[in-house]
Amino acid sequence: VAAAALTAWSSRFAAMPIDETRDRAPAVRPDPRRVLDDLAELRNLTATPRGADRLAWTEGWARARAFLAERLAEIGVESERDEAGNVWATVDGVDRDMVAVGSHLDAVPEGGWLDGALGVFAGLELLRAVAASGRPPRRRLALIDFADEEGARFGRSLLGSSAVAGRLDPSRVADLRDAAGVRLEDALAGHGIDLDRAPSASARARGLTAYLELHIEQGPILEAEGVSVAAVRGAMGISRHRWTITGRTGHAGSTPAALRRDPMVAAAQAIVGLRALASGDEERATVGQIEAVPGIPTAIPERVEFTVDLRHESAVELARLEREFADVVRRAAEQQGCASGAEEIFAVSPTRFDPRLLELAGEVCAAHAGRRLEVVSGPGHDAVELAHVVPAAMLFAPSIGGVSHSREEDTAAADLTIAIAAFFDFALAVLEAFDNLPIDR
Ligand SMILES: [Zn+2]
C-alpha cells in the first residue's frame, strides 16, 4: 500500500519521479504488532484498578516517560526535552527539513490506555524501523511526546504543544492551581521546567515541514460507519458561555404559577430550545453544568446558572448558533418574567488541517479501510495547536462505544492494526516523497 500511496501521490502532484523516490527510500518496515506490545507494556506499567495513572507532572507520568526513554535508548535514538517539557527524539535525514510525528503520554486521572499513547508508540515504531533500515530517510524524522496535553490537573489543555506553536503566555497560566492548591509554575519547576522559558520551545517549530498524529477518535462515528481508520479534516471551533437567568425567589408552597418569575422554568425551556437548534450531525451543543441559587427544594430559585458548550467546524455556523441560542434564552426568560445574561468562558476558532496532507491522508486511509471517510474532531489535540504554525494532519482509529477518558476506553486489535499500518504509510510517504509543503520559513 505504501507504494500505491506514493504512486498516487506522485502522479497527482508530479513533484518527484517515483523511481527516484523508490531509490532513495530505505527498506523501512514498521510493524503494528510492536506498537501493540509497547502499548500493552505501558498499560501494565501505569495501570490502577480504576484506570491509567499518567496525570501530567506526577510520578505516574514520569514513569511512562521513563519507559519511552528506555525504548528510545534501546534503538540508539537520542532524545531531548525542550523548554516546555516536550520530549523530542530525532533521526537525521538526508535533508535538513523535518517531519514530526507524535502525541502525548499524559492522561486524565483514571484515564484510558490509548488516548495519546497510541500516537506516541506508533511514532516510536516508525523511528525504530527507520533507524533499523540503516539508511537515512530523505527528511529528518522526529517523535514528539507533548507535555500536559490533557490539562486535567490545572485546567490548561495543550500546554506543551501551545508552547511549540508560540501560543503559550506563561503569565496567564503560572497561578493556575490543582485540587491540592499547588501552583502550575511550581509543579513544572518540580519537573525541571522554568515556565518563563517555555515559550522558547517555539523555535523548534521553525524546522518543521509537517506534523502528523495518529489518535483514537474518542467518539462514536468511525464505529458507526464501520471504518478502521479515517482522515481528520480539522477541529471544531468551540464557544463556551456561562448563562445566568435571574427571577424572583419565593416560597415553594405560597406562590402560585401566575405570580412566579421562575428562572428554572426559563432555563429548562432554553435548554430544550438549544436541542432543537442543534439537532444535526454537524453541530454540538452541551449544557454540562447547572446550578440553582439558593438551590433548596422549598424555594423558587432566585437565579439559575448554566454552561453552554457549542462546537462547529464552521466559524460562521458557530456564530449563528451562538446568536440563535441567545434569542432562545432571551425569549424564554421574558416569558417567565426573568432577565438573562451571558459571560464567555472559553473560545477557540475552528482549525482546518493542511489540504495537501489531508488529500494524501484520505487516499492512504481509503486504501487501508476500504472506504474513504473524513471526519472533524470535536476534542482538541496537539495537532490542532501545531496546525497554527506547521502543515499538520491527523488520522483517527475508532473507539469502542465512543468511550474515552475512562478505563473502559478501548479499540479492537484488528482496527488498531489497520489504523497503525495506515499511519505508517502516510508518514513514510510524507517523509520520503512529499514535495508540496511550503518550506519558506
Ligand atoms: Zn489525547
Short mmCIF file of C-alpha atoms and ligand atoms in Angstrom, two decimals:
data_model
loop_
_atom_site.label_atom_id
_atom_site.label_comp_id
_atom_site.label_asym_id
_atom_site.label_seq_id
_atom_site.Cartn_x
_atom_site.Cartn_y
_atom_site.Cartn_z
CA VAL A 1 0.00 0.00 0.00
CA ALA A 2 2.91 2.34 0.66
CA ALA A 3 4.00 2.06 -2.94
CA ALA A 4 0.41 2.57 -4.11
CA ALA A 5 0.08 5.67 -1.98
CA LEU A 6 3.40 7.02 -3.23
CA THR A 7 2.36 6.37 -6.81
CA ALA A 8 -0.98 8.05 -6.27
CA TRP A 9 0.73 10.97 -4.65
CA SER A 10 3.40 11.35 -7.31
CA SER A 11 1.00 11.05 -10.22
CA ARG A 12 -1.32 13.59 -8.72
CA PHE A 13 1.27 16.18 -7.87
CA ALA A 14 4.12 15.14 -10.15
CA ALA A 15 6.51 16.54 -7.62
CA MET A 16 9.13 13.85 -7.72
CA PRO A 17 9.70 10.96 -10.13
CA ILE A 18 8.53 7.79 -8.42
CA ASP A 19 11.69 5.84 -9.28
CA GLU A 20 13.89 8.37 -7.62
CA THR A 21 11.63 8.11 -4.58
CA ARG A 22 12.00 4.34 -4.51
CA ASP A 23 15.77 4.53 -4.86
CA ARG A 24 16.05 6.92 -2.06
CA ALA A 25 13.55 5.23 0.25
CA PRO A 26 15.23 2.81 2.66
CA ALA A 27 13.64 -0.57 3.31
CA VAL A 28 11.58 0.65 6.22
CA ARG A 29 9.18 -1.91 7.64
CA PRO A 30 7.45 -0.67 10.75
CA ASP A 31 5.35 -3.36 12.42
CA PRO A 32 1.99 -2.56 14.08
CA ARG A 33 2.43 -5.58 16.39
CA ARG A 34 5.36 -3.93 18.12
CA VAL A 35 3.19 -0.86 18.78
CA LEU A 36 0.54 -3.06 20.40
CA ASP A 37 3.23 -4.74 22.52
CA ASP A 38 4.60 -1.40 23.72
CA LEU A 39 1.10 -0.11 24.47
CA ALA A 40 0.31 -3.25 26.48
CA GLU A 41 3.52 -2.82 28.46
CA LEU A 42 2.76 0.83 29.17
CA ARG A 43 -0.72 -0.19 30.24
CA ASN A 44 0.70 -2.65 32.77
CA LEU A 45 3.26 -0.14 33.97
CA THR A 46 0.77 2.66 34.68
CA ALA A 47 -2.46 0.78 35.44
CA THR A 48 -4.57 1.15 38.57
CA PRO A 49 -7.85 -0.69 39.21
CA ARG A 50 -9.68 2.48 38.16
CA GLY A 51 -7.68 3.34 35.05
CA ALA A 52 -4.36 4.66 33.81
CA ASP A 53 -2.26 6.76 36.18
CA ARG A 54 -0.40 9.18 33.90
CA LEU A 55 -1.56 12.62 35.03
CA ALA A 56 0.89 15.28 33.81
CA TRP A 57 3.57 16.45 36.25
CA THR A 58 3.13 13.43 38.54
CA GLU A 59 5.15 10.28 39.21
CA GLY A 60 2.90 8.08 37.05
CA TRP A 61 3.54 10.34 34.06
CA ALA A 62 7.28 10.38 34.76
CA ARG A 63 7.19 6.57 34.83
CA ALA A 64 5.52 6.47 31.41
CA ARG A 65 8.13 8.86 30.02
CA ALA A 66 10.97 6.82 31.52
CA PHE A 67 9.57 3.78 29.68
CA LEU A 68 9.63 5.73 26.41
CA ALA A 69 13.20 6.88 27.12
CA GLU A 70 14.22 3.27 27.74
CA ARG A 71 12.75 2.19 24.41
CA LEU A 72 14.49 5.06 22.61
CA ALA A 73 17.81 4.15 24.21
CA GLU A 74 17.38 0.55 23.02
CA ILE A 75 17.19 1.68 19.41
CA GLY A 76 20.05 4.14 19.83
CA VAL A 77 17.96 7.26 19.21
CA GLU A 78 18.78 10.28 21.32
CA SER A 79 16.07 12.39 22.86
CA GLU A 80 15.99 15.78 24.49
CA ARG A 81 13.46 17.85 26.33
CA ASP A 82 12.54 21.32 25.11
CA GLU A 83 11.89 24.34 27.34
CA ALA A 84 8.20 23.44 27.71
CA GLY A 85 8.88 19.83 28.74
CA ASN A 86 8.09 18.20 25.38
CA VAL A 87 10.35 15.27 24.52
CA TRP A 88 11.87 15.22 21.00
CA ALA A 89 13.62 12.14 19.61
CA THR A 90 15.18 12.63 16.20
CA VAL A 91 16.70 10.53 13.41
CA ASP A 92 18.72 12.53 10.89
CA GLY A 93 17.72 12.60 7.26
CA VAL A 94 19.46 13.48 4.01
CA ASP A 95 17.84 16.91 4.06
CA ARG A 96 17.64 19.29 6.97
CA ASP A 97 13.88 19.79 6.97
CA MET A 98 11.97 17.71 9.45
CA VAL A 99 8.73 15.71 9.62
CA ALA A 100 7.43 15.19 13.15
CA VAL A 101 5.03 12.57 14.42
CA GLY A 102 3.73 12.31 17.95
CA SER A 103 1.05 12.80 20.56
CA HIS A 104 1.07 12.78 24.37
CA LEU A 105 1.77 10.28 27.17
CA ASP A 106 -0.15 12.20 29.84
CA ALA A 107 -3.69 11.11 30.64
CA VAL A 108 -6.68 12.32 32.60
CA PRO A 109 -6.92 10.81 36.10
CA GLU A 110 -8.13 7.21 35.82
CA GLY A 111 -7.82 7.52 32.08
CA GLY A 112 -7.66 5.06 29.20
CA TRP A 113 -4.71 3.19 27.74
CA LEU A 114 -4.83 4.54 24.17
CA ASP A 115 -5.53 8.29 24.39
CA GLY A 116 -2.22 9.89 23.35
CA ALA A 117 -0.15 6.76 23.95
CA LEU A 118 -1.25 5.30 20.60
CA GLY A 119 0.30 8.18 18.65
CA VAL A 120 3.49 8.22 20.69
CA PHE A 121 4.19 4.49 20.35
CA ALA A 122 3.21 4.41 16.67
CA GLY A 123 5.79 7.19 16.26
CA LEU A 124 8.35 5.22 18.25
CA GLU A 125 7.93 2.21 15.95
CA LEU A 126 8.37 4.43 12.93
CA LEU A 127 11.62 5.75 14.42
CA ARG A 128 12.70 2.21 15.28
CA ALA A 129 12.07 1.00 11.71
CA VAL A 130 13.79 3.99 10.12
CA ALA A 131 16.78 3.64 12.44
CA ALA A 132 17.00 -0.12 11.74
CA SER A 133 16.89 0.37 7.96
CA GLY A 134 20.47 1.59 8.08
CA ARG A 135 19.83 4.38 5.59
CA PRO A 136 18.81 7.90 6.49
CA PRO A 137 15.34 8.97 5.34
CA ARG A 138 15.03 11.86 2.93
CA ARG A 139 13.90 14.20 5.70
CA ARG A 140 14.70 14.22 9.38
CA LEU A 141 12.15 12.34 11.45
CA ALA A 142 11.19 13.48 14.92
CA LEU A 143 8.96 11.88 17.52
CA ILE A 144 7.40 14.38 19.91
CA ASP A 145 5.83 13.44 23.24
CA PHE A 146 3.97 16.63 24.15
CA ALA A 147 3.77 17.66 27.79
CA ASP A 148 0.42 18.07 29.51
CA GLU A 149 -1.96 17.77 26.57
CA GLU A 150 -4.92 17.00 28.80
CA GLY A 151 -4.71 19.94 31.18
CA ALA A 152 -6.51 17.65 33.60
CA ARG A 153 -4.59 18.83 36.66
CA PHE A 154 -4.52 22.60 36.15
CA GLY A 155 -7.30 23.12 33.63
CA ARG A 156 -4.97 24.32 30.85
CA SER A 157 -5.04 21.86 27.95
CA LEU A 158 -2.37 21.60 25.23
CA LEU A 159 0.31 23.25 27.35
CA GLY A 160 3.36 21.77 25.61
CA SER A 161 2.04 21.96 22.05
CA SER A 162 0.81 25.53 22.51
CA ALA A 163 4.35 26.49 23.56
CA VAL A 164 5.75 24.96 20.34
CA ALA A 165 3.03 26.78 18.38
CA GLY A 166 4.06 30.07 20.02
CA ARG A 167 0.67 30.42 21.68
CA LEU A 168 1.54 29.97 25.37
CA ASP A 169 1.56 33.02 27.64
CA PRO A 170 3.23 31.99 30.93
CA SER A 171 1.69 34.89 32.86
CA ARG A 172 -1.79 33.53 32.12
CA VAL A 173 -1.12 30.04 33.48
CA ALA A 174 1.54 30.47 36.20
CA ASP A 175 -1.01 30.86 39.02
CA LEU A 176 -3.41 28.10 37.99
CA ARG A 177 -3.78 25.69 40.91
CA ASP A 178 -4.59 21.99 41.11
CA ALA A 179 -7.10 20.46 43.56
CA ALA A 180 -4.42 20.37 46.28
CA GLY A 181 -3.60 24.07 45.82
CA VAL A 182 -0.27 23.52 44.05
CA ARG A 183 0.57 26.28 41.51
CA LEU A 184 1.22 25.24 37.92
CA GLU A 185 4.52 27.10 37.84
CA ASP A 186 5.71 25.25 40.97
CA ALA A 187 4.60 21.85 39.69
CA LEU A 188 6.58 22.44 36.47
CA ALA A 189 9.61 23.58 38.43
CA GLY A 190 9.42 20.27 40.31
CA HIS A 191 9.97 18.58 36.94
CA GLY A 192 12.82 20.90 35.97
CA ILE A 193 10.76 23.23 33.77
CA ASP A 194 11.11 27.00 34.06
CA LEU A 195 7.69 28.23 32.89
CA ASP A 196 9.02 31.65 31.89
CA ARG A 197 11.33 29.98 29.39
CA ALA A 198 8.67 27.61 27.99
CA PRO A 199 7.77 29.90 25.03
CA SER A 200 11.32 29.37 23.68
CA ALA A 201 10.15 25.90 22.61
CA SER A 202 8.52 27.67 19.64
CA ALA A 203 11.95 27.93 17.97
CA ARG A 204 11.66 24.22 17.16
CA ALA A 205 8.56 24.71 15.04
CA ARG A 206 10.68 26.63 12.52
CA GLY A 207 12.48 23.46 11.50
CA LEU A 208 9.26 21.53 10.93
CA THR A 209 7.93 20.67 7.47
CA ALA A 210 4.91 18.74 8.72
CA TYR A 211 3.37 17.34 11.89
CA LEU A 212 1.38 14.08 11.73
CA GLU A 213 -0.61 12.47 14.54
CA LEU A 214 -2.47 9.20 14.98
CA HIS A 215 -5.08 9.30 17.74
CA ILE A 216 -8.19 7.44 18.82
CA GLU A 217 -11.40 9.17 17.80
CA GLN A 218 -12.82 9.31 21.34
CA GLY A 219 -16.22 9.39 19.69
CA PRO A 220 -18.74 7.05 18.05
CA ILE A 221 -18.60 7.95 14.35
CA LEU A 222 -15.94 5.57 12.97
CA GLU A 223 -17.52 2.64 14.79
CA ALA A 224 -20.96 3.56 13.49
CA GLU A 225 -19.55 3.83 9.95
CA GLY A 226 -17.64 0.55 10.30
CA VAL A 227 -14.34 2.18 9.31
CA SER A 228 -10.97 1.23 10.86
CA VAL A 229 -9.14 4.45 10.06
CA ALA A 230 -10.20 7.89 8.85
CA ALA A 231 -8.54 11.15 7.90
CA VAL A 232 -9.34 14.15 10.08
CA ARG A 233 -10.34 17.29 8.21
CA GLY A 234 -9.83 19.67 11.10
CA ALA A 235 -11.15 20.54 14.50
CA MET A 236 -14.36 22.22 15.51
CA GLY A 237 -14.35 25.70 16.92
CA ILE A 238 -15.62 26.00 20.48
CA SER A 239 -17.79 28.68 22.05
CA ARG A 240 -18.41 28.27 25.77
CA HIS A 241 -20.54 30.62 27.84
CA ARG A 242 -21.98 30.74 31.34
CA TRP A 243 -25.59 31.90 31.18
CA THR A 244 -27.45 33.40 34.12
CA ILE A 245 -31.24 33.71 34.26
CA THR A 246 -32.44 35.84 37.14
CA GLY A 247 -36.01 35.79 38.50
CA ARG A 248 -37.52 36.25 41.94
CA THR A 249 -37.23 33.80 44.78
CA GLY A 250 -40.31 32.77 46.72
CA HIS A 251 -41.70 30.03 48.92
CA ALA A 252 -42.45 26.81 47.05
CA GLY A 253 -45.75 26.47 48.90
CA SER A 254 -47.08 30.02 48.84
CA THR A 255 -46.52 31.30 45.29
CA PRO A 256 -48.99 30.35 42.53
CA ALA A 257 -47.70 29.93 38.99
CA ALA A 258 -49.12 33.20 37.67
CA LEU A 259 -47.23 35.18 40.31
CA ARG A 260 -43.88 33.45 39.80
CA ARG A 261 -40.80 34.70 37.98
CA ASP A 262 -39.15 31.32 37.87
CA PRO A 263 -35.68 31.16 36.26
CA MET A 264 -35.63 27.35 36.40
CA VAL A 265 -38.58 27.09 34.03
CA ALA A 266 -36.90 29.59 31.70
CA ALA A 267 -33.61 27.61 31.83
CA ALA A 268 -35.46 24.37 31.05
CA GLN A 269 -37.19 25.97 28.05
CA ALA A 270 -33.89 27.40 26.83
CA ILE A 271 -32.11 24.05 27.09
CA VAL A 272 -34.87 22.23 25.23
CA GLY A 273 -34.74 25.02 22.64
CA LEU A 274 -31.00 24.50 22.29
CA ARG A 275 -31.52 20.86 21.36
CA ALA A 276 -33.96 21.94 18.66
CA LEU A 277 -31.38 24.42 17.30
CA ALA A 278 -28.53 21.92 17.31
CA SER A 279 -30.02 18.57 16.38
CA GLY A 280 -27.88 17.75 13.33
CA ASP A 281 -24.65 15.81 12.79
CA GLU A 282 -22.51 18.87 12.25
CA GLU A 283 -23.05 20.83 15.42
CA ARG A 284 -22.50 20.00 19.07
CA ALA A 285 -24.38 21.67 21.91
CA THR A 286 -23.97 20.70 25.55
CA VAL A 287 -25.27 22.01 28.84
CA GLY A 288 -22.94 20.21 31.22
CA GLN A 289 -23.27 22.25 34.37
CA ILE A 290 -26.28 23.86 36.00
CA GLU A 291 -26.81 25.45 39.38
CA ALA A 292 -29.86 26.92 41.12
CA VAL A 293 -29.46 29.61 43.78
CA PRO A 294 -30.28 29.23 46.60
CA GLY A 295 -30.71 25.63 45.49
CA ILE A 296 -33.08 24.21 48.08
CA PRO A 297 -36.19 22.09 47.45
CA THR A 298 -38.59 24.55 49.09
CA ALA A 299 -37.68 27.78 47.28
CA ILE A 300 -38.22 29.07 43.76
CA PRO A 301 -34.62 29.83 42.68
CA GLU A 302 -33.61 33.45 42.53
CA ARG A 303 -31.32 32.61 39.66
CA VAL A 304 -30.10 29.68 37.58
CA GLU A 305 -26.65 29.48 36.04
CA PHE A 306 -25.66 27.00 33.35
CA THR A 307 -22.82 26.48 30.90
CA VAL A 308 -23.36 26.10 27.18
CA ASP A 309 -20.61 24.49 25.09
CA LEU A 310 -21.17 24.93 21.33
CA ARG A 311 -18.95 23.41 18.63
CA HIS A 312 -18.91 23.55 14.84
CA GLU A 313 -16.27 23.28 12.15
CA SER A 314 -17.54 26.46 10.50
CA ALA A 315 -16.91 29.76 12.29
CA VAL A 316 -19.93 31.26 10.53
CA GLU A 317 -22.23 28.46 11.68
CA LEU A 318 -20.80 28.61 15.18
CA ALA A 319 -21.55 32.33 15.38
CA ARG A 320 -25.06 31.68 14.04
CA LEU A 321 -25.68 29.02 16.72
CA GLU A 322 -24.48 31.44 19.38
CA ARG A 323 -26.83 34.19 18.14
CA GLU A 324 -29.84 31.94 17.77
CA PHE A 325 -29.37 30.45 21.22
CA ALA A 326 -29.09 33.95 22.72
CA ASP A 327 -32.52 34.68 21.19
CA VAL A 328 -33.93 31.45 22.61
CA VAL A 329 -32.72 32.32 26.11
CA ARG A 330 -33.97 35.88 25.89
CA ARG A 331 -37.44 34.76 24.81
CA ALA A 332 -37.65 32.03 27.46
CA ALA A 333 -36.53 34.46 30.17
CA GLU A 334 -39.02 37.14 29.06
CA GLN A 335 -41.88 34.62 29.04
CA GLN A 336 -41.15 33.86 32.69
CA GLY A 337 -40.61 37.49 33.68
CA CYS A 338 -36.89 36.92 34.14
CA ALA A 339 -33.69 38.65 32.99
CA SER A 340 -30.84 36.86 31.20
CA GLY A 341 -27.16 37.44 30.51
CA ALA A 342 -24.05 35.54 29.43
CA GLU A 343 -20.34 35.63 30.05
CA GLU A 344 -17.85 34.00 27.69
CA ILE A 345 -15.61 31.48 29.45
CA PHE A 346 -13.75 29.88 26.53
CA ALA A 347 -13.47 30.28 22.77
CA VAL A 348 -11.42 28.56 20.06
CA SER A 349 -11.67 29.12 16.31
CA PRO A 350 -12.19 26.12 14.02
CA THR A 351 -8.99 24.63 12.54
CA ARG A 352 -8.56 23.16 9.06
CA PHE A 353 -5.69 20.76 8.56
CA ASP A 354 -3.38 21.18 5.57
CA PRO A 355 -5.39 20.35 2.41
CA ARG A 356 -2.44 18.66 0.64
CA LEU A 357 -1.73 16.43 3.62
CA LEU A 358 -5.46 15.75 4.01
CA GLU A 359 -5.66 14.60 0.38
CA LEU A 360 -2.83 12.13 0.88
CA ALA A 361 -4.22 11.00 4.24
CA GLY A 362 -7.61 10.36 2.62
CA GLU A 363 -6.04 8.22 -0.10
CA VAL A 364 -3.99 6.18 2.34
CA CYS A 365 -6.94 5.65 4.69
CA ALA A 366 -9.17 4.57 1.82
CA ALA A 367 -6.55 2.01 0.75
CA HIS A 368 -6.40 0.53 4.25
CA ALA A 369 -10.01 0.89 5.39
CA GLY A 370 -11.64 0.03 2.08
CA ARG A 371 -13.58 3.26 2.22
CA ARG A 372 -12.68 6.93 2.41
CA LEU A 373 -14.14 8.71 5.40
CA GLU A 374 -13.24 12.22 6.52
CA VAL A 375 -14.26 13.38 9.97
CA VAL A 376 -13.93 16.52 12.06
CA SER A 377 -12.54 16.38 15.57
CA GLY A 378 -14.70 17.75 18.36
CA PRO A 379 -11.96 17.43 21.01
CA GLY A 380 -8.77 19.49 20.74
CA HIS A 381 -5.42 17.80 20.01
CA ASP A 382 -1.72 18.66 19.85
CA ALA A 383 -2.02 18.56 16.04
CA VAL A 384 -4.65 21.29 16.23
CA GLU A 385 -2.20 23.57 18.07
CA LEU A 386 0.62 22.71 15.66
CA ALA A 387 -1.65 23.42 12.68
CA HIS A 388 -1.38 27.12 13.52
CA VAL A 389 2.30 27.14 12.53
CA VAL A 390 3.06 23.92 10.60
CA PRO A 391 1.18 21.91 7.93
CA ALA A 392 -0.49 19.27 10.11
CA ALA A 393 -2.68 16.22 9.69
CA MET A 394 -4.33 13.56 11.82
CA LEU A 395 -5.68 10.05 11.43
CA PHE A 396 -8.30 8.60 13.76
CA ALA A 397 -8.73 5.00 14.89
CA PRO A 398 -12.21 4.02 16.15
CA SER A 399 -13.17 3.98 19.84
CA ILE A 400 -15.43 1.16 21.02
CA GLY A 401 -18.73 2.71 22.08
CA GLY A 402 -17.13 6.11 21.54
CA VAL A 403 -15.79 5.88 25.10
CA SER A 404 -12.61 7.69 26.18
CA HIS A 405 -11.09 9.33 29.28
CA SER A 406 -12.08 6.17 31.13
CA ARG A 407 -10.64 2.75 31.90
CA GLU A 408 -13.33 1.43 29.51
CA GLU A 409 -11.55 3.16 26.62
CA ASP A 410 -10.65 0.53 24.01
CA THR A 411 -10.25 -0.22 20.31
CA ALA A 412 -10.42 -3.65 18.66
CA ALA A 413 -6.91 -5.00 17.95
CA ALA A 414 -7.83 -5.52 14.29
CA ASP A 415 -8.84 -1.86 13.94
CA LEU A 416 -5.72 -0.68 15.77
CA THR A 417 -3.54 -2.75 13.45
CA ILE A 418 -5.14 -1.28 10.34
CA ALA A 419 -5.01 2.29 11.66
CA ILE A 420 -1.36 1.96 12.68
CA ALA A 421 -0.41 0.47 9.30
CA ALA A 422 -2.20 3.33 7.53
CA PHE A 423 -0.38 5.85 9.68
CA PHE A 424 2.97 4.27 8.79
CA ASP A 425 2.24 4.50 5.06
CA PHE A 426 1.06 8.07 5.44
CA ALA A 427 4.07 9.18 7.48
CA LEU A 428 6.58 7.39 5.24
CA ALA A 429 5.03 8.97 2.15
CA VAL A 430 5.39 12.42 3.73
CA LEU A 431 8.88 11.63 4.96
CA GLU A 432 10.16 10.44 1.60
CA ALA A 433 8.06 11.80 -1.25
CA PHE A 434 6.07 14.83 -0.25
CA ASP A 435 7.14 17.94 -2.13
CA ASN A 436 4.13 20.16 -1.85
CA LEU A 437 4.80 21.69 1.52
CA PRO A 438 5.95 25.24 1.98
CA ILE A 439 9.43 25.42 3.47
CA ASP A 440 9.62 29.19 3.25
CA ARG A 441 10.11 29.81 6.92
ZN ZN B 1 -5.36 12.73 23.52
#
